[in-house]
PDB file of C-alpha atoms in Angstrom:
ATOM      1  CA  MET A   1      44.522  -6.132 -33.034  1.00  0.00           C
ATOM      2  CA  VAL A   2      44.952  -8.670 -30.406  1.00  0.00           C
ATOM      3  CA  THR A   3      43.974  -8.300 -26.741  1.00  0.00           C
ATOM      4  CA  GLY A   4      44.250 -10.760 -23.872  1.00  0.00           C
ATOM      5  CA  VAL A   5      42.923 -12.226 -20.275  1.00  0.00           C
ATOM      6  CA  SER A   6      44.452 -13.703 -17.666  1.00  0.00           C
ATOM      7  CA  ALA A   7      47.267 -16.379 -19.208  1.00  0.00           C
ATOM      8  CA  GLY A   8      46.019 -14.805 -22.012  1.00  0.00           C
ATOM      9  CA  ALA A   9      47.069 -11.142 -21.168  1.00  0.00           C
ATOM     10  CA  LEU A  10      50.918 -13.480 -20.868  1.00  0.00           C
ATOM     11  CA  LEU A  11      49.828 -15.098 -24.542  1.00  0.00           C
ATOM     12  CA  ALA A  12      49.159 -11.090 -26.415  1.00  0.00           C
ATOM     13  CA  PRO A  13      52.359  -9.688 -26.435  1.00  0.00           C
ATOM     14  CA  PHE A  14      54.181 -12.639 -28.436  1.00  0.00           C
ATOM     15  CA  ALA A  15      51.212 -13.016 -30.487  1.00  0.00           C
ATOM     16  CA  PHE A  16      50.888  -8.951 -31.337  1.00  0.00           C
ATOM     17  CA  LEU A  17      55.256  -9.446 -33.003  1.00  0.00           C
ATOM     18  CA  GLY A  18      54.770 -12.609 -34.192  1.00  0.00           C
ATOM     19  CA  ALA A  19      56.401 -15.517 -35.250  1.00  0.00           C
ATOM     20  CA  ASP A  20      60.457 -13.825 -34.642  1.00  0.00           C
ATOM     21  CA  TRP A  21      58.940 -13.765 -30.767  1.00  0.00           C
ATOM     22  CA  ASP A  22      58.146 -17.967 -31.335  1.00  0.00           C
ATOM     23  CA  ALA A  23      60.845 -19.456 -30.060  1.00  0.00           C
ATOM     24  CA  ARG A  24      60.890 -16.870 -26.740  1.00  0.00           C
ATOM     25  CA  MET A  25      56.909 -17.631 -26.528  1.00  0.00           C
ATOM     26  CA  GLN A  26      57.284 -21.549 -25.610  1.00  0.00           C
ATOM     27  CA  GLU A  27      60.212 -21.424 -24.117  1.00  0.00           C
ATOM     28  CA  ALA A  28      58.492 -18.663 -21.996  1.00  0.00           C
ATOM     29  CA  PHE A  29      55.082 -20.982 -21.121  1.00  0.00           C
ATOM     30  CA  THR A  30      56.874 -24.563 -21.689  1.00  0.00           C
ATOM     31  CA  GLY A  31      60.252 -23.700 -20.163  1.00  0.00           C
ATOM     32  CA  LYS A  32      61.990 -23.858 -16.547  1.00  0.00           C
ATOM     33  CA  ARG A  33      60.441 -20.693 -15.141  1.00  0.00           C
ATOM     34  CA  SER A  34      56.148 -21.835 -16.044  1.00  0.00           C
ATOM     35  CA  ALA A  35      56.640 -24.402 -13.503  1.00  0.00           C
ATOM     36  CA  TRP A  36      57.711 -22.638 -10.374  1.00  0.00           C
ATOM     37  CA  LEU A  37      54.279 -20.367 -11.014  1.00  0.00           C
ATOM     38  CA  MET A  38      52.799 -24.882  -9.114  1.00  0.00           C
ATOM     39  CA  PRO A  39      51.917 -23.815  -5.658  1.00  0.00           C
ATOM     40  CA  SER A  40      53.843 -26.112  -3.257  1.00  0.00           C
ATOM     41  CA  PRO A  41      52.479 -28.478  -0.364  1.00  0.00           C
ATOM     42  CA  ALA A  42      52.661 -26.017   2.280  1.00  0.00           C
ATOM     43  CA  ARG A  43      50.546 -23.320  -0.413  1.00  0.00           C
ATOM     44  CA  THR A  44      47.919 -23.890  -1.068  1.00  0.00           C
ATOM     45  CA  ILE A  45      44.641 -22.082  -2.643  1.00  0.00           C
ATOM     46  CA  LEU A  46      44.175 -22.336   1.390  1.00  0.00           C
ATOM     47  CA  ALA A  47      46.541 -20.959   2.905  1.00  0.00           C
ATOM     48  CA  ARG A  48      46.437 -17.656   0.267  1.00  0.00           C
ATOM     49  CA  LEU A  49      43.550 -17.154   1.046  1.00  0.00           C
ATOM     50  CA  LEU A  50      43.548 -17.293   4.379  1.00  0.00           C
ATOM     51  CA  SER A  51      46.989 -15.533   4.941  1.00  0.00           C
ATOM     52  CA  PRO A  52      47.981 -13.744   1.671  1.00  0.00           C
ATOM     53  CA  ARG A  53      51.332 -12.813   2.324  1.00  0.00           C
ATOM     54  CA  GLY A  54      54.415 -12.380   0.225  1.00  0.00           C
ATOM     55  CA  LEU A  55      55.331  -8.459  -2.772  1.00  0.00           C
ATOM     56  CA  PRO A  56      53.851  -9.097  -6.285  1.00  0.00           C
ATOM     57  CA  HIS A  57      57.541  -8.252  -7.482  1.00  0.00           C
ATOM     58  CA  HIS A  58      58.496 -10.877  -5.978  1.00  0.00           C
ATOM     59  CA  ASN A  59      56.256 -14.464  -6.873  1.00  0.00           C
ATOM     60  CA  ALA A  60      57.308 -16.207  -9.108  1.00  0.00           C
ATOM     61  CA  LEU A  61      54.468 -14.906 -11.875  1.00  0.00           C
ATOM     62  CA  PHE A  62      56.636 -11.705 -11.481  1.00  0.00           C
ATOM     63  CA  GLN A  63      59.838 -13.568 -12.100  1.00  0.00           C
ATOM     64  CA  LEU A  64      58.425 -14.920 -14.785  1.00  0.00           C
ATOM     65  CA  VAL A  65      57.030 -11.941 -16.700  1.00  0.00           C
ATOM     66  CA  ASP A  66      60.089  -9.865 -16.137  1.00  0.00           C
ATOM     67  CA  HIS A  67      61.850 -11.770 -17.282  1.00  0.00           C
ATOM     68  CA  PHE A  68      61.088 -12.284 -20.614  1.00  0.00           C
ATOM     69  CA  VAL A  69      59.178  -9.079 -20.494  1.00  0.00           C
ATOM     70  CA  THR A  70      62.503  -6.395 -20.961  1.00  0.00           C
ATOM     71  CA  MET A  71      63.149  -3.577 -22.974  1.00  0.00           C
ATOM     72  CA  GLU A  72      63.916  -5.234 -26.372  1.00  0.00           C
ATOM     73  CA  MET A  73      59.773  -6.442 -26.047  1.00  0.00           C
ATOM     74  CA  ILE A  74      58.243  -3.014 -25.505  1.00  0.00           C
ATOM     75  CA  ASP A  75      60.107  -0.652 -27.773  1.00  0.00           C
ATOM     76  CA  ALA A  76      59.389  -3.739 -30.337  1.00  0.00           C
ATOM     77  CA  VAL A  77      55.818  -2.861 -29.082  1.00  0.00           C
ATOM     78  CA  ALA A  78      55.950   0.731 -29.258  1.00  0.00           C
ATOM     79  CA  ARG A  79      57.094   0.189 -33.556  1.00  0.00           C
ATOM     80  CA  GLU A  80      54.197  -2.174 -33.581  1.00  0.00           C
ATOM     81  CA  ALA A  81      51.801   0.646 -31.957  1.00  0.00           C
ATOM     82  CA  ALA A  82      53.550   2.852 -33.521  1.00  0.00           C
ATOM     83  CA  LYS A  83      51.679   1.361 -37.172  1.00  0.00           C
ATOM     84  CA  GLY A  84      47.707   1.701 -35.925  1.00  0.00           C
ATOM     85  CA  ARG A  85      48.571  -1.419 -33.841  1.00  0.00           C
ATOM     86  CA  ARG A  86      46.700  -2.252 -30.701  1.00  0.00           C
ATOM     87  CA  LEU A  87      47.718  -4.784 -28.137  1.00  0.00           C
ATOM     88  CA  VAL A  88      44.849  -4.652 -25.389  1.00  0.00           C
ATOM     89  CA  VAL A  89      44.722  -6.296 -21.731  1.00  0.00           C
ATOM     90  CA  ALA A  90      42.357  -6.802 -18.887  1.00  0.00           C
ATOM     91  CA  THR A  91      42.808  -6.828 -15.212  1.00  0.00           C
ATOM     92  CA  THR A  92      40.100  -6.167 -12.941  1.00  0.00           C
ATOM     93  CA  ASP A  93      40.478  -3.426 -10.049  1.00  0.00           C
ATOM     94  CA  LEU A  94      39.182  -4.956  -6.735  1.00  0.00           C
ATOM     95  CA  ASP A  95      38.607  -1.228  -5.620  1.00  0.00           C
ATOM     96  CA  LYS A  96      35.962  -0.381  -8.805  1.00  0.00           C
ATOM     97  CA  HIS A  97      34.969  -3.811  -9.046  1.00  0.00           C
ATOM     98  CA  GLU A  98      35.075  -3.052 -12.410  1.00  0.00           C
ATOM     99  CA  THR A  99      37.633  -3.810 -15.294  1.00  0.00           C
ATOM    100  CA  GLY A 100      40.192  -2.074 -16.461  1.00  0.00           C
ATOM    101  CA  LEU A 101      41.113  -2.266 -20.616  1.00  0.00           C
ATOM    102  CA  TRP A 102      45.001  -1.470 -20.546  1.00  0.00           C
ATOM    103  CA  ASN A 103      46.366  -0.373 -23.743  1.00  0.00           C
ATOM    104  CA  LEU A 104      50.114  -1.531 -23.273  1.00  0.00           C
ATOM    105  CA  GLY A 105      50.971  -0.779 -27.098  1.00  0.00           C
ATOM    106  CA  GLU A 106      50.386   3.235 -25.514  1.00  0.00           C
ATOM    107  CA  ILE A 107      51.446   2.496 -22.549  1.00  0.00           C
ATOM    108  CA  ALA A 108      55.080   0.879 -24.292  1.00  0.00           C
ATOM    109  CA  GLN A 109      55.329   4.442 -26.857  1.00  0.00           C
ATOM    110  CA  HIS A 110      56.239   6.065 -23.338  1.00  0.00           C
ATOM    111  CA  GLY A 111      59.192   3.554 -23.155  1.00  0.00           C
ATOM    112  CA  GLY A 112      61.784   5.107 -20.235  1.00  0.00           C
ATOM    113  CA  LYS A 113      61.187   3.673 -16.653  1.00  0.00           C
ATOM    114  CA  ALA A 114      57.945   4.101 -16.725  1.00  0.00           C
ATOM    115  CA  ALA A 115      56.514   1.488 -19.566  1.00  0.00           C
ATOM    116  CA  ARG A 116      59.258  -0.870 -18.311  1.00  0.00           C
ATOM    117  CA  THR A 117      57.852  -0.399 -14.666  1.00  0.00           C
ATOM    118  CA  LEU A 118      54.363  -0.856 -15.629  1.00  0.00           C
ATOM    119  CA  PHE A 119      54.646  -2.504 -18.567  1.00  0.00           C
ATOM    120  CA  PRO A 120      54.849  -6.199 -17.029  1.00  0.00           C
ATOM    121  CA  SER A 121      52.163  -4.887 -13.390  1.00  0.00           C
ATOM    122  CA  VAL A 122      50.208  -4.268 -16.377  1.00  0.00           C
ATOM    123  CA  LEU A 123      50.272  -8.491 -17.283  1.00  0.00           C
ATOM    124  CA  VAL A 124      51.114  -9.854 -14.007  1.00  0.00           C
ATOM    125  CA  ALA A 125      47.933  -8.379 -12.194  1.00  0.00           C
ATOM    126  CA  SER A 126      45.574  -9.337 -15.179  1.00  0.00           C
ATOM    127  CA  ALA A 127      46.766 -13.515 -14.793  1.00  0.00           C
ATOM    128  CA  SER A 128      46.835 -12.923 -11.297  1.00  0.00           C
ATOM    129  CA  VAL A 129      43.999 -16.385  -9.881  1.00  0.00           C
ATOM    130  CA  PRO A 130      43.343 -14.207  -6.902  1.00  0.00           C
ATOM    131  CA  GLY A 131      44.426 -17.270  -3.685  1.00  0.00           C
ATOM    132  CA  VAL A 132      47.098 -18.731  -6.114  1.00  0.00           C
ATOM    133  CA  PHE A 133      49.160 -15.024  -6.947  1.00  0.00           C
ATOM    134  CA  PRO A 134      49.128 -12.097  -4.264  1.00  0.00           C
ATOM    135  CA  PRO A 135      46.932  -8.603  -5.991  1.00  0.00           C
ATOM    136  CA  VAL A 136      48.233  -5.477  -8.106  1.00  0.00           C
ATOM    137  CA  LEU A 137      49.029  -2.728  -6.680  1.00  0.00           C
ATOM    138  CA  ILE A 138      48.894  -0.069  -9.924  1.00  0.00           C
ATOM    139  CA  ARG A 139      50.310   3.518  -9.102  1.00  0.00           C
ATOM    140  CA  VAL A 140      47.500   5.901 -10.141  1.00  0.00           C
ATOM    141  CA  HIS A 141      47.632   9.538 -11.383  1.00  0.00           C
ATOM    142  CA  ALA A 142      44.878  11.597 -11.370  1.00  0.00           C
ATOM    143  CA  GLY A 143      45.246  15.216 -11.149  1.00  0.00           C
ATOM    144  CA  CYS A 144      47.489  16.268  -8.809  1.00  0.00           C
ATOM    145  CA  ASN A 145      46.152  13.126  -6.707  1.00  0.00           C
ATOM    146  CA  LYS A 146      48.272   9.596  -6.602  1.00  0.00           C
ATOM    147  CA  TYR A 147      47.665   6.731  -5.088  1.00  0.00           C
ATOM    148  CA  ASP A 148      47.440   2.640  -5.406  1.00  0.00           C
ATOM    149  CA  GLU A 149      44.667   0.809  -7.534  1.00  0.00           C
ATOM    150  CA  MET A 150      44.412  -2.830  -6.527  1.00  0.00           C
ATOM    151  CA  HIS A 151      44.096  -5.200  -9.572  1.00  0.00           C
ATOM    152  CA  VAL A 152      43.854  -9.011 -10.378  1.00  0.00           C
ATOM    153  CA  ASP A 153      42.738 -11.332 -12.823  1.00  0.00           C
ATOM    154  CA  GLY A 154      41.026  -9.984 -15.568  1.00  0.00           C
ATOM    155  CA  GLY A 155      38.870 -13.579 -16.085  1.00  0.00           C
ATOM    156  CA  VAL A 156      37.630 -12.131 -12.461  1.00  0.00           C
ATOM    157  CA  THR A 157      34.932 -10.060 -14.614  1.00  0.00           C
ATOM    158  CA  THR A 158      36.156 -11.088 -18.635  1.00  0.00           C
ATOM    159  CA  SER A 159      36.977 -13.902 -19.807  1.00  0.00           C
ATOM    160  CA  VAL A 160      37.724 -12.748 -24.087  1.00  0.00           C
ATOM    161  CA  PHE A 161      37.000 -10.055 -24.908  1.00  0.00           C
ATOM    162  CA  SER A 162      37.482  -8.423 -29.089  1.00  0.00           C
ATOM    163  CA  THR A 163      35.543  -4.813 -29.474  1.00  0.00           C
ATOM    164  CA  PRO A 164      35.488  -2.339 -27.373  1.00  0.00           C
ATOM    165  CA  LEU A 165      32.875  -3.386 -24.136  1.00  0.00           C
ATOM    166  CA  ILE A 166      30.355  -0.902 -25.066  1.00  0.00           C
ATOM    167  CA  ALA A 167      30.234  -2.328 -28.653  1.00  0.00           C
ATOM    168  CA  GLY A 168      27.689  -5.073 -27.426  1.00  0.00           C
ATOM    169  CA  ILE A 169      24.900  -2.092 -25.859  1.00  0.00           C
ATOM    170  CA  GLN A 170      25.475   0.409 -28.397  1.00  0.00           C
ATOM    171  CA  SER A 171      23.687   0.962 -31.471  1.00  0.00           C
ATOM    172  CA  THR A 172      26.842   2.526 -33.347  1.00  0.00           C
ATOM    173  CA  GLU A 173      28.294   0.775 -35.871  1.00  0.00           C
ATOM    174  CA  LEU A 174      31.643  -0.213 -36.744  1.00  0.00           C
ATOM    175  CA  PRO A 175      32.429   0.252 -39.948  1.00  0.00           C
ATOM    176  CA  LEU A 176      36.469  -0.947 -39.635  1.00  0.00           C
ATOM    177  CA  LEU A 177      35.191  -4.107 -38.619  1.00  0.00           C
ATOM    178  CA  HIS A 178      33.076  -5.652 -41.871  1.00  0.00           C
ATOM    179  CA  GLY A 179      34.566  -7.954 -43.002  1.00  0.00           C
ATOM    180  CA  ALA A 180      37.326  -8.775 -40.658  1.00  0.00           C
ATOM    181  CA  HIS A 181      38.519 -12.006 -38.717  1.00  0.00           C
ATOM    182  CA  LEU A 182      38.099 -12.472 -35.378  1.00  0.00           C
ATOM    183  CA  TYR A 183      40.110 -15.825 -33.568  1.00  0.00           C
ATOM    184  CA  MET A 184      39.917 -16.512 -30.657  1.00  0.00           C
ATOM    185  CA  ILE A 185      41.874 -18.840 -28.367  1.00  0.00           C
ATOM    186  CA  VAL A 186      40.261 -19.734 -25.801  1.00  0.00           C
ATOM    187  CA  ASN A 187      42.816 -21.519 -22.345  1.00  0.00           C
ATOM    188  CA  GLY A 188      40.792 -23.737 -20.827  1.00  0.00           C
ATOM    189  CA  GLN A 189      37.747 -26.567 -22.510  1.00  0.00           C
ATOM    190  CA  LEU A 190      34.070 -25.300 -22.617  1.00  0.00           C
ATOM    191  CA  ALA A 191      33.106 -28.616 -21.740  1.00  0.00           C
ATOM    192  CA  ARG A 192      35.372 -31.190 -18.838  1.00  0.00           C
ATOM    193  CA  THR A 193      34.786 -35.124 -18.681  1.00  0.00           C
ATOM    194  CA  PRO A 194      33.214 -34.909 -14.981  1.00  0.00           C
ATOM    195  CA  PRO A 195      35.923 -36.440 -12.352  1.00  0.00           C
ATOM    196  CA  THR A 196      34.604 -37.137  -8.815  1.00  0.00           C
ATOM    197  CA  THR A 197      35.707 -33.703  -6.199  1.00  0.00           C
ATOM    198  CA  ARG A 198      37.219 -34.745  -3.313  1.00  0.00           C
ATOM    199  CA  TYR A 199      35.344 -32.860  -0.590  1.00  0.00           C
ATOM    200  CA  ASN A 200      38.074 -30.363   0.886  1.00  0.00           C
ATOM    201  CA  THR A 201      38.023 -26.553   1.101  1.00  0.00           C
ATOM    202  CA  VAL A 202      41.215 -26.387  -1.226  1.00  0.00           C
ATOM    203  CA  ASP A 203      38.935 -28.133  -4.316  1.00  0.00           C
ATOM    204  CA  SER A 204      35.896 -26.910  -3.759  1.00  0.00           C
ATOM    205  CA  LEU A 205      37.264 -23.734  -4.413  1.00  0.00           C
ATOM    206  CA  SER A 206      38.797 -24.480  -7.331  1.00  0.00           C
ATOM    207  CA  ASN A 207      36.683 -25.806  -8.784  1.00  0.00           C
ATOM    208  CA  SER A 208      33.808 -23.823  -8.304  1.00  0.00           C
ATOM    209  CA  PHE A 209      35.918 -21.286  -9.601  1.00  0.00           C
ATOM    210  CA  SER A 210      36.749 -22.810 -13.025  1.00  0.00           C
ATOM    211  CA  ALA A 211      33.381 -23.269 -13.026  1.00  0.00           C
ATOM    212  CA  GLU A 212      32.413 -19.679 -12.746  1.00  0.00           C
ATOM    213  CA  MET A 213      35.522 -18.604 -14.974  1.00  0.00           C
ATOM    214  CA  THR A 214      33.953 -21.783 -17.152  1.00  0.00           C
ATOM    215  CA  TYR A 215      30.760 -19.874 -17.878  1.00  0.00           C
ATOM    216  CA  LYS A 216      31.376 -17.220 -18.333  1.00  0.00           C
ATOM    217  CA  THR A 217      33.984 -17.611 -21.046  1.00  0.00           C
ATOM    218  CA  ARG A 218      30.709 -19.585 -23.268  1.00  0.00           C
ATOM    219  CA  GLU A 219      28.702 -16.848 -22.371  1.00  0.00           C
ATOM    220  CA  ALA A 220      31.342 -14.015 -23.689  1.00  0.00           C
ATOM    221  CA  ILE A 221      31.607 -16.630 -26.931  1.00  0.00           C
ATOM    222  CA  VAL A 222      27.771 -16.394 -27.569  1.00  0.00           C
ATOM    223  CA  ASP A 223      28.446 -12.398 -27.324  1.00  0.00           C
ATOM    224  CA  ASN A 224      31.720 -12.103 -30.038  1.00  0.00           C
ATOM    225  CA  ILE A 225      29.253 -14.804 -32.298  1.00  0.00           C
ATOM    226  CA  ALA A 226      26.304 -12.732 -32.183  1.00  0.00           C
ATOM    227  CA  ALA A 227      29.042  -8.869 -32.961  1.00  0.00           C
ATOM    228  CA  ALA A 228      30.456 -11.005 -35.658  1.00  0.00           C
ATOM    229  CA  LYS A 229      27.109 -11.468 -36.894  1.00  0.00           C
ATOM    230  CA  ARG A 230      26.350  -8.647 -36.853  1.00  0.00           C
ATOM    231  CA  LEU A 231      28.843  -7.011 -38.407  1.00  0.00           C
ATOM    232  CA  GLY A 232      30.024  -9.629 -41.136  1.00  0.00           C
ATOM    233  CA  MET A 233      33.088 -10.764 -39.349  1.00  0.00           C
ATOM    234  CA  GLU A 234      34.227 -14.767 -39.673  1.00  0.00           C
ATOM    235  CA  PHE A 235      34.163 -15.906 -36.467  1.00  0.00           C
ATOM    236  CA  ARG A 236      36.810 -18.845 -36.106  1.00  0.00           C
ATOM    237  CA  LEU A 237      37.815 -19.863 -32.710  1.00  0.00           C
ATOM    238  CA  THR A 238      40.274 -22.748 -30.380  1.00  0.00           C
ATOM    239  CA  GLU A 239      39.216 -24.477 -27.204  1.00  0.00           C
ATOM    240  CA  ILE A 240      41.082 -27.093 -25.178  1.00  0.00           C
ATOM    241  CA  PRO A 241      38.727 -30.108 -26.500  1.00  0.00           C
ATOM    242  CA  GLU A 242      36.003 -32.112 -24.128  1.00  0.00           C
ATOM    243  CA  GLY A 243      38.785 -35.107 -24.366  1.00  0.00           C
ATOM    244  CA  TYR A 244      41.688 -33.396 -23.039  1.00  0.00           C
ATOM    245  CA  PRO A 245      43.839 -35.454 -20.115  1.00  0.00           C
ATOM    246  CA  GLN A 246      43.839 -31.812 -17.888  1.00  0.00           C
ATOM    247  CA  THR A 247      44.198 -32.060 -15.062  1.00  0.00           C
ATOM    248  CA  SER A 248      43.632 -28.373 -13.145  1.00  0.00           C
ATOM    249  CA  PHE A 249      43.958 -24.640 -15.126  1.00  0.00           C
ATOM    250  CA  ILE A 250      46.373 -23.640 -12.778  1.00  0.00           C
ATOM    251  CA  ASP A 251      48.229 -26.263 -14.053  1.00  0.00           C
ATOM    252  CA  PHE A 252      52.103 -25.722 -14.844  1.00  0.00           C
ATOM    253  CA  ASP A 253      53.434 -28.537 -14.537  1.00  0.00           C
ATOM    254  CA  GLN A 254      56.858 -28.133 -16.838  1.00  0.00           C
ATOM    255  CA  GLN A 255      56.185 -31.890 -19.285  1.00  0.00           C
ATOM    256  CA  HIS A 256      52.402 -31.058 -19.473  1.00  0.00           C
ATOM    257  CA  MET A 257      52.642 -28.001 -20.778  1.00  0.00           C
ATOM    258  CA  GLN A 258      54.681 -29.168 -23.175  1.00  0.00           C
ATOM    259  CA  THR A 259      52.772 -31.666 -24.347  1.00  0.00           C
ATOM    260  CA  LEU A 260      50.061 -28.770 -24.390  1.00  0.00           C
ATOM    261  CA  PHE A 261      51.719 -26.442 -26.638  1.00  0.00           C
ATOM    262  CA  ASP A 262      53.584 -29.843 -28.644  1.00  0.00           C
ATOM    263  CA  TYR A 263      49.846 -31.378 -29.173  1.00  0.00           C
ATOM    264  CA  ALA A 264      48.985 -28.106 -30.351  1.00  0.00           C
ATOM    265  CA  ALA A 265      51.326 -27.580 -32.311  1.00  0.00           C
ATOM    266  CA  ASP A 266      51.107 -30.066 -35.055  1.00  0.00           C
ATOM    267  CA  CYS A 267      46.722 -29.611 -35.405  1.00  0.00           C
ATOM    268  CA  ALA A 268      47.650 -25.979 -36.464  1.00  0.00           C
ATOM    269  CA  ALA A 269      50.372 -28.109 -38.621  1.00  0.00           C
ATOM    270  CA  ARG A 270      47.637 -29.981 -39.999  1.00  0.00           C
ATOM    271  CA  GLY A 271      45.481 -27.139 -39.682  1.00  0.00           C
ATOM    272  CA  LEU A 272      43.028 -28.524 -37.749  1.00  0.00           C
ATOM    273  CA  LEU A 273      42.929 -25.363 -34.950  1.00  0.00           C
ATOM    274  CA  TRP A 274      41.015 -23.721 -35.875  1.00  0.00           C
ATOM    275  CA  MET A 275      36.321 -24.063 -36.269  1.00  0.00           C
ATOM    276  CA  THR A 276      33.413 -22.390 -37.236  1.00  0.00           C
ATOM    277  CA  PRO A 277      31.430 -21.801 -33.423  1.00  0.00           C
ATOM    278  CA  ALA A 278      29.452 -23.944 -35.123  1.00  0.00           C
ATOM    279  CA  GLN A 279      32.116 -27.156 -34.697  1.00  0.00           C
ATOM    280  CA  SER A 280      32.920 -26.661 -31.249  1.00  0.00           C
ATOM    281  CA  ILE A 281      29.193 -26.239 -30.348  1.00  0.00           C
ATOM    282  CA  ARG A 282      28.695 -29.250 -32.053  1.00  0.00           C
ATOM    283  CA  ARG A 283      32.029 -31.487 -30.691  1.00  0.00           C
ATOM    284  CA  ASN A 284      30.943 -30.030 -26.748  1.00  0.00           C
ATOM    285  CA  MET A 285      27.425 -31.047 -26.908  1.00  0.00           C
ATOM    286  CA  SER A 286      28.571 -34.616 -27.589  1.00  0.00           C
ATOM    287  CA  ALA A 287      28.232 -37.933 -25.544  1.00  0.00           C
ATOM    288  CA  HIS A 288      31.518 -37.390 -22.057  1.00  0.00           C
ATOM    289  CA  GLY A 289      33.865 -39.985 -23.032  1.00  0.00           C
ATOM    290  CA  THR A 290      36.781 -40.824 -20.325  1.00  0.00           C
ATOM    291  CA  PRO A 291      40.414 -38.864 -20.698  1.00  0.00           C
ATOM    292  CA  GLY A 292      42.063 -41.093 -22.048  1.00  0.00           C
ATOM    293  CA  SER A 293      45.801 -41.841 -21.757  1.00  0.00           C
ATOM    294  CA  ASN A 294      45.977 -40.447 -25.666  1.00  0.00           C
ATOM    295  CA  PRO A 295      45.159 -36.357 -26.987  1.00  0.00           C
ATOM    296  CA  PRO A 296      42.485 -36.484 -28.827  1.00  0.00           C
ATOM    297  CA  GLU A 297      41.183 -35.723 -32.542  1.00  0.00           C
ATOM    298  CA  CYS A 298      41.585 -32.111 -32.938  1.00  0.00           C
ATOM    299  CA  PRO A 299      39.835 -29.527 -32.232  1.00  0.00           C
ATOM    300  CA  ALA A 300      38.715 -28.967 -35.953  1.00  0.00           C
ATOM    301  CA  ALA A 301      38.841 -32.327 -37.174  1.00  0.00           C
ATOM    302  CA  VAL A 302      35.954 -33.399 -39.407  1.00  0.00           C
ATOM    303  CA  MET A 303      33.103 -34.678 -37.057  1.00  0.00           C
ATOM    304  CA  GLU A 304      29.587 -36.304 -37.367  1.00  0.00           C
ATOM    305  CA  PRO A 305      26.687 -34.306 -36.172  1.00  0.00           C
ATOM    306  CA  THR A 306      25.120 -35.400 -33.457  1.00  0.00           C
ATOM    307  CA  ARG A 307      21.552 -37.419 -34.714  1.00  0.00           C
TER     308      ARG A 307
END
């Protein structure tokens, strides 16, 4: 099972399909098309909030997703879903104020024009950060009724999920998960070196949203640690270390993306990408330093316990 939220939703289909899709995944995240996601100076976050104009199917995020989500990808997802594998991503339903979970494998199995329309729309919605990208309207058929639901970034309501959301509050055991391996990729920093926030509305909004996401992610990780212990699962995670010179959670600069990709790929090649929850906590509880010009040690580099 592969799940994804926000940028993780964009990554999820590639992770689900495996190594044969790595080159296309790298191009999607580090190529020129991802650089087009950078808001222009004339279209700041504040401007978008006050005047959210523009059709969802014409914005840069939709064009990026639509380019890489081909019928070849959808058919490949459908074949894997037929084997019993699951690909699930989350959006936020603004009308209901709830998290929406979408089984992309089931959507892919429907095939045809409907799948080609809905599959990328869900991915775009999951990554549509409010104020940065416009919301996505998804056509819903409920019995005899047809209406549009407005969806935005899944991170508004849930930053990461593994088991069904209800599993955390019900007593029913999930025997198939006993002894399973749970891997979580956090596309961000769980702790950061405090920068100076400029005294303006845009920076205040951006940093407020980033802080909210950080705390939601921490809470979600704690929930997953508890679930993993209860079910005897082996839990490993990776994240962007505190010392990494990251400027913004919406930084899509091509050079920055490529540098981050190369850093992570190098750590993975050396077996230093995945951490235990204890290693993550120990790293993030250490004294905050100043980001240097070079990337910090890999996430799972040996660290001495703090005293």
